Amino acid sequence: MADELLALGGIVADTEWAAAPLAQQCAIDQGIRASLLCALLGVEREQAVWPYRRQVVDPDQPIVGVNALLAGLFAPLDGVGYLGTLAGAADLDPMDPGPSHTVLPATLAACVARQALKGSALRDARDDAEIGAGVLAGVEAGWRVRRAITGARPGLGFHSPGVFGTLAAAAAAARVLRLDALQCAQAMAIALTRASGLAINSAASMIGMTHFGWGTLHGLEAALLAAQGWSASNDLQKALSTLFGEGNVGLEHIVGGDTRLTAATGLVFKHYPCNIYTNLLVQMLARVNDAPLDRIEVRMPWIPHLDCPVPRDVRQARNSAQAVVAIAGAGDTSYAAFSGPSGPWSPTAGVKRLLANVTLEMDKTAPTRLSEAVLAVRAWRDGHVVLDGEASMRDLRGWGREHAERLLQPGDPNGGLDALYGGGYLDGYAHVKARSTS
């Protein structure tokens, strides 16, 4: 086993919840609950992802043919691929400072792995601590491998949930299953054989949502296979170079003698169902959008897929800096404002008017890492500048029930918030699963 992967396996295997600083525990707790909310919102409000639904809604009109095969595609491993896809569709998942999607796949894989221990001596009142340790380890593993990719910017190469999310899910499930260092390393090696998802098909596309599902499913599978003694190539340099190109990989960044857990402290949280960078723009505009704005200028790092002045559908609108700024500037930032039926995007009159008056400037020299990126906004109303400021991506911190309630306005008819914020992680996961089959 290559030294880097085995050392990383040791970090995963040795992760203990009680040993984590309070700030990390808080961030992981917020991340787990936000991820479960993603899955719940996906199940309840993202039915445009209909080919993957697990149960026939109308028994008088059963799913047949190709659609029947699609509906059963994610059924194995407790249907976690289905939930991962729908959670990806909700687009509210936290991100590590890489940036990459690791918390959501790690959360779902950890919950399923813990459920698999039902009836064993390992599954008891410590469920939350064990799931927390799994997600903490998964986020750390995914982030350490992500930082080894030194020459690729966001949107280039492979989409992070299909690579680093897969690794995080494998590490999280391996830790929950209490695998040893070698088995944890083998789980991540197996996960790399499943890594996929071209970044040109990111969350802005329908197919990009399935990267979350496949990443979660394959990561969980990798841990289960490692538990049975399976292994895969340990040539981490070759694997990552294949995915991201020769010259873009620096293995010394993965461990390098530092075994401290640090990734959780730098987690960046989406507060709205749109691209992580545009979340900051929404928050900045919230200071002045109590009345409609007339014109908005945005300066941000070069992230080319966010430059989309004419989105064709809701998925593109969520990943269009111009569209998100217009939505925020018009004043409605509930979950519903960023959602809608499949087909052409139909913005409100206020959003459509403001969209024509949004100017976007991207700087190719500006850093894109979430710990370094800075965005700037100027906004006008009635000919006067009402906002002219900058903000840092690292300022996007966690949130709890109060913000979730604002997102879900006008109501929560199925008691999701009580389930997700009032009890343990497995209780919240059980509620999501129950909703997915109702």
Short mmCIF file of C-alpha atoms in Angstrom, two decimals, residues 266-269 275-281 301 367-375 391-397:
data_model
loop_
_atom_site.label_atom_id
_atom_site.label_comp_id
_atom_site.label_asym_id
_atom_site.label_seq_id
_atom_site.Cartn_x
_atom_site.Cartn_y
_atom_site.Cartn_z
CA GLY A 266 -12.98 25.54 7.06
CA LEU A 267 -16.35 24.24 5.86
CA VAL A 268 -18.29 26.74 3.78
CA PHE A 269 -22.08 26.55 3.90
CA ASN A 275 -23.82 27.73 -6.65
CA ILE A 276 -21.58 28.19 -3.61
CA TYR A 277 -19.95 31.37 -4.98
CA THR A 278 -23.26 33.01 -5.77
CA ASN A 279 -24.46 32.29 -2.22
CA LEU A 280 -22.20 35.09 -1.06
CA LEU A 281 -23.72 37.45 -3.62
CA PRO A 301 -12.91 35.16 -9.70
CA PRO A 367 -7.94 32.97 -6.31
CA THR A 368 -10.88 30.57 -6.44
CA ARG A 369 -10.26 28.53 -3.29
CA LEU A 370 -13.03 29.02 -0.79
CA SER A 371 -10.54 30.06 1.87
CA GLU A 372 -9.20 32.84 -0.38
CA ALA A 373 -11.90 33.95 -2.83
CA VAL A 374 -13.34 37.47 -2.55
CA LEU A 375 -16.40 38.84 -4.38
CA ALA A 391 -16.93 39.88 1.09
CA SER A 392 -14.94 36.67 1.51
CA MET A 393 -16.16 33.19 0.77
CA ARG A 394 -14.73 31.94 4.07
CA ASP A 395 -17.41 34.02 5.83
CA LEU A 396 -20.17 31.61 4.74
CA ARG A 397 -20.68 29.73 7.99
#
